[in-house]
Structures are given as structure tokens and as C-alpha cells.
């Protein structure tokens, strides 16, 4: 490898971090894609950004650091600021978030992201948003004034501000914070952003054009990359329901428009299509025939719904079902070969969804960048991620790194005679699980975190717990509620969440809050039509349908949750896998052979003994 400077903000890298960083630098230098499975606590963010920025300065490239959660932007920005403070490289980074997170227009607050975007576009087209005018300008004269304001803002920007700081400054200057972020990105070497900024084709092309960057001149770092395929699949999926059709009809009536019996017709079509079943795969053509009952093609239907939705937004300031339905119908015909369309009925309500099965149509953009690093502590197996994401085999390097933690500081405990298998679920099993959990909490000298396979199991077990100080995660919790829960947990108590949720992934419990982690059950998806379709799709494409489509994605959630307490080399942690299935070969591959594992029917005794040492 050519002799190249390697900038690092700390005094020196730890031994395992040095190897990781050198491998990353080598991969970028030779324009490769590196899949790095590096355990939690390896210092991946520092290593990746140090290697990427060092190479980017040498080769005249830009760096994108992509994360699945906004909360994870801060550490990346801290790395850039630390490098600039130490080396005076002239570095600038931008903390990029979506327009809906930045809007300071009171008249648009409360709208969902789709509604806000539509309303924002309309206001800008009519030159009615003063914040956009102050940040960008509607004519040449206003553009010059806007540029002066931005230059003043940039003069105090330093190496990077958080998006919260930019929003505050934008509000004080009556300038659109989002437009300022775009302008700052155009003049920054490093862009910290969400997956969708680069992975969603309809967003990526416009975004790159606005910030004047090219994918082939960029190094892409994907953090928590084990999430990438599922996040992309979810972002490309859409659904509609009887509730949405009813809201659409109500909006039409509000505007004095005649929607006709569309809700009744949709119900009738659903009943006919299901023919007494609770769920069924439907064809693209069958729903197209339903739309044809109204004498409009897709383009006309989408246009009418968009016009009605924008009129409703303008009149009420509320989010619009018409706009949501327009997006659903617009995307319905696409992706026949790599999606499944499912119609379901539940308590008299119908739901129609199009679920994407293959993320590679979007993620294969990584083959076009100058180089990329995909990293996670749970990228097992590496071949699965390479295949599912559509990465070029000849360009992709894969490497797993050993744990930096002393093996004596970790104890894995598998609990016998308990399980959350569907055939065993019931009051007796839930009571037995709750009793063991209470005993484990009592045996732990500090915080205990419990992660369930689903909200359903959590809601069945948690009311049976006798332990005090329970902090229970709920679906769709707001970020400020999550932050409050984590603050409360630092003062003591029992943290309860779900595997694959916001508490079990991405949160840095860096102050040793967690002493014992309990993984209750295996978080396998319910074996419904979508799961079967995914298994069949990956079986046809890779010959690994069961592993790629079902077993590995569910099991990895346990490994990710177990890693929450492993942050520093000196940390000690007991991890209880409370399901007898973890002793089976198809699940216990997540356990390191270098760590001590105990199989017992009394996990509380093993936990107590571990913490006495």
C-alpha cells in the first residue's frame, strides 16, 4: 500500500482498532468494498472515518457516513471535529437530516413527512415560503442576499455543527435550516446522513445534484450495516387500508368533491379477492382492474389524488390521506419480480400491501462508488450481506475481527426448559419466564436489560414481573421519550425492550449501566405470507432461502441486543439467552467459542456467581 498519512484523533489506536483501520485504508486505496464484522467496542466509527478522511484528502474524494438513526450522527460529527482540532486539515462536515426534521414553518408542523414535503413544494412553487426565500431566494436579487446570509452563517460554522444547532440558527435568522444544510453539504468533505439519502434512488439523484457531489467520487461508509437490507426493503414497501380509503373519501367531501362509493367498492373487491381467507397473495393486475372500475388510468388517478391532497393541506394544514394513497397507487405496478402483494383482513378491516423482497436494486449503487466500508458488530454471515445487497463479488473483501474484550469478562448463559416457541406460549410458560427474570434481576448488582422477541411476548410477560423500577418500551415511542427512559435507567431500574428495537440497537450504554443482559426468545418473524415469499425468493436466487430469508435475520437481533453492554475493554457483562433453542446448532453460532458458555436451568445462580468474582 502506498505510504499515506493516517489521521487519528486519539493519541494512538488500540491494537485491534489499528488492524481494522489499516484494512479500511487499504480497501479504500485500492477502490474495494470492505464488509467488516467488528464486535461492539472495536472503535469502528473512529477507524472508518479516520481511514476514509485520510484517503479522501489524498485522492480528492468526498465521504458519506450513513447511519440508520439520527441519534447516531453525533459520534461521527465528534470524530470529524476531533480530527480538525488535532490536525487543522480544513475539514468540514454536515449533519444532514430530512426536510421534515428541519421545518420552522409553524403552519406545516404536525404534518407527516409526506404531507409536509408536498405542502413545502407547493409553497416554494408559489414563492410563499419566506424561510426558503431568505435561504435561497426567489429571484436573482434575493439569491444574492441569501448567499450573503449563508456566507455569514458558514463563517461561524467551524468544522461542523449538529442539525439541532443549524435549526436554532436558521430560526433566529428566519432562514430554512434544510436549505442551509444542503448548501453546507456542497462545501463539506464529509456528509453524515441517513441511509435513504444515498440508497433510495428517487431521493439520491436529486440530493447529490443539490450538494454537487458524484457517487463515483465518493467513499461510502455504512454503519450498522446489518440493518441495511431490511431498512431498504421497508422503505420501498407500501400499504393501503380501508381506513385510508375512508379518510380519502372524507377529505374529498370536505373539498366538495365526489369520491363516489370508492370505500364500499374497495371492501367489495377485498371480500371477493380473499374469498373467505384471512390473507392471500394478490396480483398486480387484480388491483389495477379494481382501479379501472372508476374509468381512470393510474396517471389520472394519481394526479387527481395529488390535487385533492394539496388542496386539503392548504385548507386545513392537516396531513392528507389522498397524498398517501396517491403514492401507494403510483408505486403499485413496479417491481413485479421482486415484490409480493398481500391482502389481509382483521376484524372487518382490510389492508393491502406491496412488500419488497430484494433491496439490491437500490443498494447495488455501492458498486459504483469510489470505495465503500460496510461495518457492524453483527454482520453474520458476511456472505449473506454481500449477496443480498447485490455487491460485486470480484470487488468485495470480507473480514471478521476478534472481540477486543477479555474472555473472562463475559459469561454467556443459556437457560434450559424455557422457550417462546409458538407451541409453548401460554400463561404457564410466561409465568415461568417472569419468575426467572425476577431472580436474575435480584442477582445482578446493577442495571438489567431485558429484550423480548416481540411486543406481544413482552406484553404477556412484563405484567407478571415483580421487580421494581420497570422501564418498558412502547411501540412508536418518540425520541424524547426514549431519551428520558435512558436517563431514568442510569439512575437504576430494569430496562425492558424488544430485539431489533431502538433500545437494543444503536444506543451506546457507555457508562456501564447494563450489568446483565437477558435475551428472551428468538426474534424470528411470524411465518406469514411475506416470510414465505422471502424464503422462496432467496431460495430461487441464492439457494439459501431459509437461512437468508428467515433464520439469520431473526437470530442476529439477539446478538445485536447482547452487545449493548459491551462498550469498553474493562466492562464485565453476563448475557442470559433465555430460550432452550440457543443450545441448538442453528442458533448457537452467534456465541463466540472464545467466551465461556453455561447451560443451566437456574440462570440466576450463574449470574450471582459471576458477579461475586
Coordinates of C-alpha atoms in Angstrom, one line a residue:
X1 CA 0.0 0.0 0.0
X2 CA 1.4 3.5 -0.9
X3 CA 2.8 5.4 2.0
X4 CA -0.1 7.6 3.2
X5 CA -0.8 9.7 6.3
X6 CA -3.3 8.2 8.6
X7 CA -5.1 10.8 10.7
X8 CA -6.5 9.7 14.1
X9 CA -7.9 11.9 16.8
X10 CA -6.7 10.0 19.8
X11 CA -3.1 9.6 21.0
X12 CA -2.9 6.1 19.4
X13 CA -5.3 3.4 18.2
X14 CA -5.9 0.3 20.3
X15 CA -4.2 -2.8 18.8
X16 CA -7.4 -4.3 17.3
X17 CA -8.5 -0.9 16.1
X18 CA -5.2 -0.4 14.3
X19 CA -5.7 -3.5 12.3
X20 CA -9.2 -2.5 11.4
X21 CA -8.2 1.0 10.4
X22 CA -5.3 -0.3 8.2
X23 CA -7.6 -2.8 6.4
X24 CA -10.1 0.0 5.8
X25 CA -7.4 2.3 4.4
X26 CA -6.1 -0.4 2.2
X27 CA -9.6 -1.2 0.8
X28 CA -10.3 2.5 0.1
X29 CA -6.9 2.9 -1.6
X30 CA -7.5 0.0 -3.9
X31 CA -11.1 1.0 -4.6
X32 CA -12.7 -2.0 -2.9
X33 CA -15.8 -2.8 -0.9
X34 CA -15.0 -4.0 2.6
X35 CA -17.5 -5.9 4.7
X36 CA -16.2 -5.6 8.3
X37 CA -17.7 -7.7 11.0
X38 CA -16.1 -6.0 14.1
X39 CA -17.6 -6.6 17.5
X40 CA -19.1 -3.8 19.5
X41 CA -16.4 -1.8 21.3
X42 CA -13.9 -2.1 18.4
X43 CA -14.0 1.7 17.7
X44 CA -15.4 1.2 14.2
X45 CA -16.6 4.8 13.7
X46 CA -13.2 6.3 14.6
X47 CA -11.4 3.7 12.5
X48 CA -13.7 4.1 9.4
X49 CA -13.8 7.9 9.4
X50 CA -10.0 8.2 10.1
X51 CA -9.2 5.9 7.2
X52 CA -11.8 7.4 4.8
X53 CA -10.9 11.0 5.5
X54 CA -7.1 10.3 5.2
X55 CA -7.7 8.7 1.8
X56 CA -10.2 11.3 0.7
X57 CA -7.8 14.2 1.3
X58 CA -5.1 12.3 -0.6
X59 CA -7.3 11.4 -3.5
X60 CA -9.7 14.3 -3.7
X61 CA -12.8 12.4 -2.7
X62 CA -15.9 13.0 -0.6
X63 CA -17.0 10.9 2.3
X64 CA -20.6 9.8 3.2
X65 CA -21.2 8.3 6.6
X66 CA -24.6 6.7 6.6
X67 CA -26.5 5.6 9.7
X68 CA -30.0 4.1 10.3
X69 CA -30.8 6.5 13.1
X70 CA -30.3 10.3 13.6
X71 CA -29.2 9.7 17.2
X72 CA -26.1 8.0 15.8
X73 CA -24.9 11.1 13.9
X74 CA -23.3 12.7 16.9
X75 CA -20.4 10.4 17.3
X76 CA -19.5 10.8 13.6
X77 CA -19.6 14.6 13.9
X78 CA -17.4 14.3 17.0
X79 CA -14.8 12.3 15.1
X80 CA -14.6 15.0 12.4
X81 CA -14.4 17.8 14.9
X82 CA -11.7 15.9 16.8
X83 CA -9.6 15.4 13.6
X84 CA -9.9 19.0 12.6
X85 CA -8.9 20.2 16.1
X86 CA -5.8 18.0 16.2
X87 CA -4.6 18.3 12.6
X88 CA -6.1 21.6 11.2
X89 CA -7.0 19.8 7.9
X90 CA -9.6 22.3 6.8
X91 CA -12.2 19.7 7.4
X92 CA -15.9 20.5 7.3
X93 CA -18.8 18.0 7.9
X94 CA -22.6 18.4 7.7
X95 CA -25.1 16.7 9.9
X96 CA -27.7 16.0 7.2
X97 CA -31.3 15.2 8.2
X98 CA -34.5 15.3 6.1
X99 CA -36.6 18.4 5.4
X100 CA -39.4 17.3 7.7
X101 CA -37.0 17.4 10.7
X102 CA -35.8 20.9 9.9
X103 CA -39.0 22.9 9.0
X104 CA -39.5 26.0 11.1
X105 CA -42.8 27.0 9.4
X106 CA -45.5 26.8 12.1
X107 CA -48.2 26.3 9.5
X108 CA -46.6 23.0 8.4
X109 CA -45.9 21.5 11.8
X110 CA -47.9 18.4 12.7
X111 CA -47.9 17.1 9.1
X112 CA -46.4 13.7 8.4
X113 CA -43.2 13.8 6.3
X114 CA -45.1 13.1 3.0
X115 CA -47.7 15.8 3.7
X116 CA -45.0 18.3 4.8
X117 CA -43.0 17.7 1.7
X118 CA -46.0 18.1 -0.7
X119 CA -47.1 21.3 1.1
X120 CA -43.5 22.6 1.1
X121 CA -43.1 22.1 -2.6
X122 CA -46.3 23.9 -3.3
X123 CA -45.4 26.9 -1.1
X124 CA -42.0 27.2 -2.7
X125 CA -43.5 27.0 -6.2
X126 CA -45.8 29.8 -5.3
X127 CA -42.9 31.8 -3.7
X128 CA -44.8 31.8 -0.4
X129 CA -42.2 30.4 2.0
X130 CA -40.2 33.4 3.4
X131 CA -37.7 31.0 5.1
X132 CA -36.8 29.4 1.7
X133 CA -36.7 32.9 0.2
X134 CA -34.2 34.0 2.8
X135 CA -32.1 30.9 2.4
X136 CA -32.2 30.5 -1.4
X137 CA -34.0 33.4 -2.9
X138 CA -36.8 33.5 -5.5
X139 CA -35.0 35.9 -7.9
X140 CA -31.5 37.0 -8.6
X141 CA -31.5 39.8 -6.2
X142 CA -32.9 37.6 -3.4
X143 CA -30.4 34.9 -4.3
X144 CA -27.5 37.4 -3.7
X145 CA -28.9 38.4 -0.3
X146 CA -29.4 34.7 0.6
X147 CA -25.8 34.0 -0.3
X148 CA -24.6 36.8 1.9
X149 CA -26.6 35.3 4.8
X150 CA -25.2 31.8 4.2
X151 CA -21.6 33.1 4.0
X152 CA -22.1 34.8 7.4
X153 CA -23.6 31.5 8.7
X154 CA -20.7 29.5 7.3
X155 CA -18.1 31.9 8.8
X156 CA -19.2 30.7 12.2
X157 CA -19.8 27.1 11.2
X158 CA -16.4 25.7 12.1
X159 CA -15.7 22.1 11.2
X160 CA -19.3 21.1 11.8
X161 CA -22.5 21.9 13.7
X162 CA -25.2 19.5 14.8
X163 CA -28.5 19.8 12.9
X164 CA -30.1 21.0 16.1
X165 CA -27.7 24.0 16.2
X166 CA -28.4 24.7 12.5
X167 CA -32.1 24.6 13.1
X168 CA -31.7 27.1 16.0
X169 CA -29.6 29.4 13.9
X170 CA -32.0 29.2 11.0
X171 CA -34.9 30.0 13.2
X172 CA -33.1 33.1 14.6
X173 CA -32.3 34.3 11.1
X174 CA -35.6 33.3 9.5
X175 CA -33.8 31.0 7.0
X176 CA -34.7 27.5 6.1
X177 CA -32.3 25.2 8.0
X178 CA -32.7 22.4 5.5
X179 CA -31.5 24.6 2.6
X180 CA -28.6 25.8 4.8
X181 CA -27.7 22.1 5.4
X182 CA -27.7 21.5 1.6
X183 CA -25.5 24.5 1.0
X184 CA -23.2 23.4 3.8
X185 CA -23.0 19.9 2.3
X186 CA -21.9 21.2 -1.0
X187 CA -18.9 22.8 0.7
X188 CA -18.1 19.9 3.1
X189 CA -15.8 17.0 2.7
X190 CA -17.9 14.7 5.0
X191 CA -21.6 14.2 4.9
X192 CA -23.3 12.4 7.8
X193 CA -26.7 11.3 6.7
X194 CA -29.4 8.6 6.8
X195 CA -29.4 5.5 4.6
X196 CA -32.2 6.9 2.4
X197 CA -30.1 9.9 1.2
X198 CA -28.0 7.5 -0.8
X199 CA -29.9 4.2 -1.0
X200 CA -33.3 5.5 -2.2
X201 CA -32.9 6.2 -6.0
X202 CA -35.6 8.8 -6.2
X203 CA -34.0 10.7 -3.3
X204 CA -30.3 10.1 -4.1
X205 CA -30.2 11.6 -7.6
X206 CA -31.8 14.9 -6.5
X207 CA -29.8 15.0 -3.3
X208 CA -26.4 14.5 -5.0
X209 CA -27.3 17.1 -7.6
X210 CA -28.2 19.7 -4.9
X211 CA -25.0 19.2 -3.0
X212 CA -22.9 19.0 -6.1
X213 CA -21.3 15.6 -5.4
X214 CA -20.9 12.4 -7.6
X215 CA -21.2 8.9 -6.3
X216 CA -18.2 7.7 -8.3
X217 CA -16.0 10.3 -6.4
X218 CA -17.3 9.3 -3.0
X219 CA -16.3 6.9 -0.2
X220 CA -19.4 5.4 1.4
X221 CA -19.4 4.2 5.0
X222 CA -22.4 2.3 6.1
X223 CA -22.7 2.0 9.9
X224 CA -24.9 -0.8 11.5
X225 CA -24.8 -2.4 8.0
X226 CA -26.6 -5.5 9.2
X227 CA -29.8 -3.3 9.1
X228 CA -29.3 -2.0 5.5
X229 CA -31.2 -4.7 3.6
X230 CA -34.2 -4.6 5.9
X231 CA -34.3 -0.8 6.1
X232 CA -34.2 -0.5 2.3
X233 CA -36.9 -3.2 1.8
X234 CA -39.1 -1.4 4.3
X235 CA -38.6 2.0 2.7
X236 CA -39.5 0.6 -0.7
X237 CA -42.7 -1.1 0.6
X238 CA -46.1 0.5 0.7
X239 CA -49.6 -0.3 2.2
X240 CA -53.2 1.0 2.0
X241 CA -56.2 0.1 4.0
X242 CA -60.0 0.6 4.4
X243 CA -59.1 3.2 6.9
X244 CA -57.0 5.1 4.4
X245 CA -59.8 4.9 1.7
X246 CA -62.3 6.1 4.3
X247 CA -60.1 9.1 5.2
X248 CA -59.6 9.8 1.5
X249 CA -63.4 9.9 0.9
X250 CA -63.8 12.2 3.9
X251 CA -61.2 14.6 2.5
X252 CA -62.9 14.6 -0.8
X253 CA -66.3 15.5 0.8
X254 CA -64.6 18.3 2.8
X255 CA -63.5 19.8 -0.5
X256 CA -66.9 19.4 -2.1
X257 CA -65.7 16.7 -4.4
X258 CA -67.4 13.4 -5.2
X259 CA -65.3 10.4 -4.4
X260 CA -68.1 8.0 -5.3
X261 CA -68.5 4.7 -3.5
X262 CA -64.8 4.1 -3.5
X263 CA -64.6 2.8 0.1
X264 CA -67.5 0.4 -0.5
X265 CA -66.0 -0.8 -3.8
X266 CA -62.7 -1.4 -2.1
X267 CA -64.4 -3.5 0.6
X268 CA -66.3 -5.4 -2.1
X269 CA -63.1 -6.1 -4.1
X270 CA -61.3 -7.2 -0.9
X271 CA -64.0 -9.7 0.0
X272 CA -64.1 -11.1 -3.5
X273 CA -60.3 -11.4 -3.6
X274 CA -60.0 -13.1 -0.2
X275 CA -62.8 -15.5 -0.8
X276 CA -63.2 -16.3 2.9
X277 CA -59.4 -16.4 3.6
X278 CA -57.7 -14.1 6.2
X279 CA -54.8 -13.3 3.9
X280 CA -53.9 -14.0 0.4
X281 CA -51.3 -13.1 -2.2
X282 CA -52.9 -11.0 -5.0
X283 CA -51.6 -10.0 -8.4
X284 CA -50.8 -6.5 -9.6
X285 CA -53.4 -6.8 -12.3
X286 CA -56.3 -7.6 -9.9
X287 CA -55.9 -4.2 -8.1
X288 CA -55.4 -2.5 -11.4
X289 CA -58.8 -3.9 -12.5
X290 CA -60.3 -2.5 -9.3
X291 CA -59.0 1.0 -10.2
X292 CA -60.3 0.5 -13.7
X293 CA -63.9 0.5 -12.3
X294 CA -63.7 4.3 -11.9
X295 CA -62.7 4.9 -15.6
X296 CA -59.3 6.3 -14.8
X297 CA -55.8 5.1 -15.6
X298 CA -53.1 5.2 -12.9
X299 CA -51.6 8.5 -14.0
X300 CA -55.0 10.2 -13.9
X301 CA -55.9 8.6 -10.6
X302 CA -52.6 9.8 -9.0
X303 CA -52.9 13.3 -10.4
X304 CA -56.5 13.7 -9.0
X305 CA -55.5 12.4 -5.6
X306 CA -52.4 14.7 -5.5
X307 CA -54.5 17.8 -6.5
X308 CA -57.1 16.9 -3.8
X309 CA -54.5 16.2 -1.2
X310 CA -52.7 19.5 -1.7
X311 CA -56.0 21.4 -1.7
X312 CA -56.8 19.7 1.6
X313 CA -53.4 20.5 3.1
X314 CA -53.8 24.2 2.1
X315 CA -57.3 24.4 3.5
X316 CA -56.8 22.6 6.8
X317 CA -53.0 22.3 7.5
X318 CA -53.5 18.6 8.3
X319 CA -51.8 15.6 6.7
X320 CA -53.6 14.1 3.8
X321 CA -54.8 10.5 3.1
X322 CA -55.2 11.5 -0.6
X323 CA -51.5 12.1 -0.9
X324 CA -50.6 8.8 0.9
X325 CA -53.0 6.9 -1.4
X326 CA -51.5 8.6 -4.4
X327 CA -48.0 7.4 -3.5
X328 CA -49.3 3.9 -2.9
X329 CA -51.1 3.7 -6.3
X330 CA -48.2 5.3 -8.1
X331 CA -45.8 2.6 -7.0
X332 CA -48.1 -0.3 -7.2
X333 CA -47.2 -1.6 -10.7
X334 CA -43.4 -1.5 -10.1
X335 CA -41.2 -4.4 -9.1
X336 CA -43.3 -7.4 -10.1
X337 CA -40.3 -9.8 -10.0
X338 CA -39.0 -8.8 -6.6
X339 CA -42.1 -8.0 -4.5
X340 CA -45.1 -9.7 -3.0
X341 CA -48.6 -8.2 -2.8
X342 CA -50.6 -9.3 0.2
X343 CA -54.2 -8.6 1.1
X344 CA -55.3 -9.2 4.7
X345 CA -58.4 -9.0 6.8
X346 CA -58.5 -8.3 10.5
X347 CA -61.7 -7.7 12.4
X348 CA -63.6 -6.4 9.4
X349 CA -60.8 -4.1 8.2
X350 CA -58.7 -4.8 5.1
X351 CA -55.1 -4.0 4.4
X352 CA -53.4 -4.2 1.0
X353 CA -49.6 -4.1 0.9
X354 CA -46.8 -4.4 -1.5
X355 CA -43.7 -5.7 0.2
X356 CA -40.3 -5.5 -1.5
X357 CA -38.2 -8.7 -1.2
X358 CA -35.0 -7.6 -2.9
X359 CA -33.1 -4.5 -1.7
X360 CA -30.3 -4.9 -4.3
X361 CA -32.0 -2.8 -6.9
X362 CA -31.2 0.2 -4.6
X363 CA -28.1 -1.0 -2.7
X364 CA -26.1 -2.0 -5.8
X365 CA -25.2 1.7 -6.1
X366 CA -22.4 0.7 -3.7
X367 CA -20.7 -0.9 -6.7
X368 CA -20.4 2.5 -8.4
X369 CA -18.8 4.5 -5.6
X370 CA -15.0 5.0 -5.3
X371 CA -14.9 2.7 -2.4
X372 CA -17.2 1.7 0.5
X373 CA -17.0 0.3 4.0
X374 CA -20.0 -1.7 5.4
X375 CA -19.5 -2.3 9.1
X376 CA -21.3 -3.8 12.0
X377 CA -20.8 -6.0 15.1
X378 CA -23.3 -8.5 13.8
X379 CA -22.7 -8.9 10.1
X380 CA -23.1 -12.7 10.3
X381 CA -22.6 -14.3 7.9
X382 CA -20.7 -11.9 5.7
X383 CA -21.6 -13.8 2.5
X384 CA -25.3 -13.3 3.1
X385 CA -24.9 -9.5 3.3
X386 CA -22.7 -9.4 0.2
X387 CA -25.3 -11.5 -1.8
X388 CA -28.5 -9.9 -0.6
X389 CA -27.1 -6.3 -1.1
X390 CA -26.0 -7.2 -4.7
X391 CA -22.3 -6.3 -4.1
X392 CA -19.9 -7.2 -6.8
X393 CA -18.0 -10.4 -5.7
X394 CA -14.8 -9.5 -7.5
X395 CA -14.6 -6.2 -5.7
X396 CA -15.8 -7.2 -2.3
X397 CA -13.5 -8.1 0.6
X398 CA -14.9 -9.7 3.7
X399 CA -13.3 -9.9 7.1
X400 CA -14.4 -10.8 10.6
X401 CA -12.4 -9.3 13.6
X402 CA -11.9 -10.9 17.0
X403 CA -13.6 -9.5 20.1
X404 CA -11.5 -6.9 21.9
X405 CA -12.9 -7.9 25.3
X406 CA -11.1 -10.2 27.7
X407 CA -12.9 -13.5 27.6
X408 CA -13.0 -13.7 31.4
X409 CA -15.1 -10.6 31.5
X410 CA -18.0 -12.2 29.6
X411 CA -20.3 -15.0 30.6
X412 CA -22.9 -16.4 28.3
X413 CA -25.7 -18.4 29.9
X414 CA -28.3 -20.5 28.0
X415 CA -31.4 -21.3 30.0
X416 CA -32.8 -24.7 29.7
X417 CA -36.5 -25.7 29.9
X418 CA -37.8 -22.2 28.8
X419 CA -38.8 -21.0 25.3
X420 CA -41.0 -18.6 23.5
X421 CA -41.8 -21.1 20.7
X422 CA -45.4 -20.7 19.5
X423 CA -46.3 -24.2 20.6
X424 CA -45.3 -23.4 24.2
X425 CA -46.7 -19.9 24.6
X426 CA -49.3 -19.6 27.3
X427 CA -49.8 -18.4 30.9
X428 CA -47.7 -21.2 32.5
X429 CA -44.7 -20.5 30.3
X430 CA -45.0 -16.8 30.6
X431 CA -45.2 -17.1 34.4
X432 CA -42.1 -19.3 34.5
X433 CA -40.2 -16.8 32.3
X434 CA -41.2 -13.9 34.6
X435 CA -40.1 -15.8 37.7
X436 CA -36.7 -16.4 36.3
X437 CA -36.4 -12.8 35.2
X438 CA -37.1 -11.6 38.7
X439 CA -34.5 -13.9 40.1
X440 CA -31.9 -12.7 37.6
X441 CA -32.7 -9.0 38.4
X442 CA -32.3 -9.8 42.1
X443 CA -28.9 -11.5 41.4
X444 CA -27.5 -8.6 39.4
X445 CA -25.6 -5.8 41.3
X446 CA -26.7 -3.0 38.9
X447 CA -28.8 -2.5 35.8
X448 CA -30.5 -5.3 34.0
X449 CA -31.7 -5.0 30.4
X450 CA -34.3 -7.5 29.1
X451 CA -35.1 -7.7 25.4
X452 CA -38.1 -9.7 24.1
X453 CA -38.7 -11.2 20.7
X454 CA -41.8 -9.1 20.1
X455 CA -44.1 -6.6 21.8
X456 CA -46.7 -9.4 22.0
X457 CA -44.5 -11.6 24.2
X458 CA -43.2 -8.6 26.2
X459 CA -46.8 -7.5 27.0
X460 CA -47.6 -11.1 28.1
X461 CA -44.6 -11.4 30.4
X462 CA -43.9 -7.9 31.8
X463 CA -47.1 -7.6 33.8
X464 CA -46.1 -10.8 35.7
X465 CA -42.8 -9.3 36.8
X466 CA -42.5 -8.4 40.5
X467 CA -39.2 -6.5 40.1
X468 CA -39.4 -2.8 40.9
X469 CA -38.3 0.1 38.6
X470 CA -39.5 -1.4 35.3
X471 CA -38.9 0.9 32.3
X472 CA -40.9 -0.5 29.5
X473 CA -40.5 0.4 25.8
X474 CA -43.7 1.0 23.9
X475 CA -44.3 1.0 20.1
X476 CA -43.7 4.2 18.2
X477 CA -42.1 6.0 21.2
X478 CA -40.9 9.5 20.4
X479 CA -37.1 10.2 20.5
X480 CA -37.5 12.4 23.6
X481 CA -39.4 9.6 25.4
X482 CA -36.6 7.2 24.6
X483 CA -34.0 9.7 25.9
X484 CA -36.0 10.2 29.1
X485 CA -36.2 6.4 29.6
X486 CA -32.4 6.1 29.2
X487 CA -31.8 8.9 31.7
X488 CA -34.1 7.2 34.2
X489 CA -32.3 3.9 33.6
X490 CA -28.9 5.4 34.5
X491 CA -30.4 6.1 38.0
X492 CA -31.4 2.4 38.3
X493 CA -34.2 0.0 37.4
X494 CA -34.9 -2.6 34.8
X495 CA -34.9 -1.7 31.1
X496 CA -37.4 -3.7 29.0
X497 CA -37.5 -3.5 25.2
X498 CA -37.7 -5.6 22.1
X499 CA -34.9 -7.2 20.0
X500 CA -34.4 -5.2 16.9
X501 CA -35.9 -2.1 18.5
X502 CA -34.3 1.3 19.3
X503 CA -33.2 0.3 22.8
X504 CA -31.4 -2.9 21.6
X505 CA -29.6 -1.4 18.6
X506 CA -27.5 1.8 18.2
X507 CA -27.8 3.0 21.8
X508 CA -24.4 3.4 23.4
X509 CA -24.7 2.4 27.1
X510 CA -21.2 3.8 27.6
X511 CA -21.4 4.3 31.4
X512 CA -21.7 0.7 32.4
X513 CA -25.4 1.0 33.1
X514 CA -26.0 -2.6 32.0
X515 CA -24.5 -5.4 34.0
X516 CA -26.7 -8.3 32.9
X517 CA -28.5 -8.6 29.5
X518 CA -31.3 -11.1 29.1
X519 CA -32.4 -12.2 25.6
X520 CA -35.8 -13.7 25.9
X521 CA -36.6 -15.9 23.0
X522 CA -35.6 -15.9 19.3
X523 CA -36.9 -12.9 17.4
X524 CA -38.0 -14.8 14.3
X525 CA -40.7 -13.2 12.1
X526 CA -44.1 -14.8 12.2
X527 CA -44.3 -17.3 9.4
X528 CA -46.8 -15.4 7.2
X529 CA -47.1 -14.9 3.5
X530 CA -44.3 -12.3 3.4
X531 CA -41.8 -14.5 5.2
X532 CA -42.7 -17.5 2.9
X533 CA -42.3 -15.2 -0.1
X534 CA -38.9 -14.0 1.1
X535 CA -37.7 -17.6 1.7
X536 CA -38.9 -18.7 -1.7
X537 CA -37.3 -15.6 -3.4
X538 CA -33.9 -16.1 -1.8
X539 CA -34.1 -19.8 -2.4
X540 CA -34.6 -19.3 -6.1
X541 CA -31.9 -16.6 -6.2
X542 CA -29.2 -18.0 -3.9
X543 CA -30.3 -21.5 -2.9
X544 CA -30.3 -20.2 0.7
X545 CA -33.9 -19.1 1.3
X546 CA -34.4 -20.4 4.8
X547 CA -31.1 -19.0 6.1
X548 CA -31.1 -15.7 4.3
X549 CA -34.8 -15.0 4.5
X550 CA -35.7 -16.2 8.0
X551 CA -33.2 -17.8 10.3
X552 CA -30.2 -15.4 10.1
X553 CA -32.1 -12.1 10.2
X554 CA -34.0 -13.2 13.3
X555 CA -31.1 -14.6 15.2
X556 CA -28.8 -11.7 14.6
X557 CA -31.2 -9.5 16.6
X558 CA -30.2 -11.4 19.7
X559 CA -26.6 -10.9 19.0
X560 CA -27.1 -7.2 18.5
X561 CA -29.0 -6.8 21.7
X562 CA -26.4 -8.9 23.6
X563 CA -23.7 -6.4 22.6
X564 CA -25.3 -3.4 24.2
X565 CA -23.4 -3.9 27.4
X566 CA -20.0 -4.4 25.7
X567 CA -18.6 -0.9 25.2
X568 CA -15.2 -0.7 26.9
X569 CA -12.5 -3.3 27.4
X570 CA -12.9 -3.2 31.1
X571 CA -16.6 -3.8 31.0
X572 CA -17.9 -7.1 32.5
X573 CA -21.3 -8.5 31.4
X574 CA -23.4 -11.5 31.9
X575 CA -25.6 -12.4 28.9
X576 CA -28.6 -14.7 29.5
X577 CA -30.1 -16.4 26.5
X578 CA -33.5 -17.3 27.9
X579 CA -34.6 -19.9 25.3
X580 CA -33.5 -23.5 25.1
X581 CA -33.2 -23.1 21.3
X582 CA -30.0 -21.3 21.8
X583 CA -28.3 -24.6 22.5
X584 CA -29.2 -25.8 19.0
X585 CA -26.6 -25.6 16.3
X586 CA -28.8 -23.4 14.0
X587 CA -28.9 -20.7 16.7
X588 CA -25.8 -21.1 18.9
X589 CA -23.5 -20.0 16.0
X590 CA -23.9 -16.4 17.4
X591 CA -21.9 -17.4 20.5
X592 CA -18.2 -16.9 20.4
X593 CA -16.2 -20.1 21.1
X594 CA -13.6 -17.9 22.9
X595 CA -16.2 -17.0 25.6
X596 CA -17.4 -19.1 28.5
X597 CA -20.9 -20.5 28.0
X598 CA -23.0 -22.2 30.7
X599 CA -26.1 -24.3 30.1
X600 CA -28.4 -24.3 33.1
X601 CA -32.0 -24.4 34.3
X602 CA -31.0 -21.9 37.1
X603 CA -29.5 -18.8 35.3
X604 CA -29.9 -16.7 38.4
X605 CA -27.3 -18.8 40.2
X606 CA -24.8 -18.4 37.3
X607 CA -25.4 -14.7 37.3
X608 CA -24.9 -14.4 41.0
X609 CA -21.7 -16.5 40.9
X610 CA -20.3 -14.4 38.0
X611 CA -20.8 -11.1 39.9
X612 CA -19.3 -12.4 43.1
X613 CA -15.9 -12.9 41.3

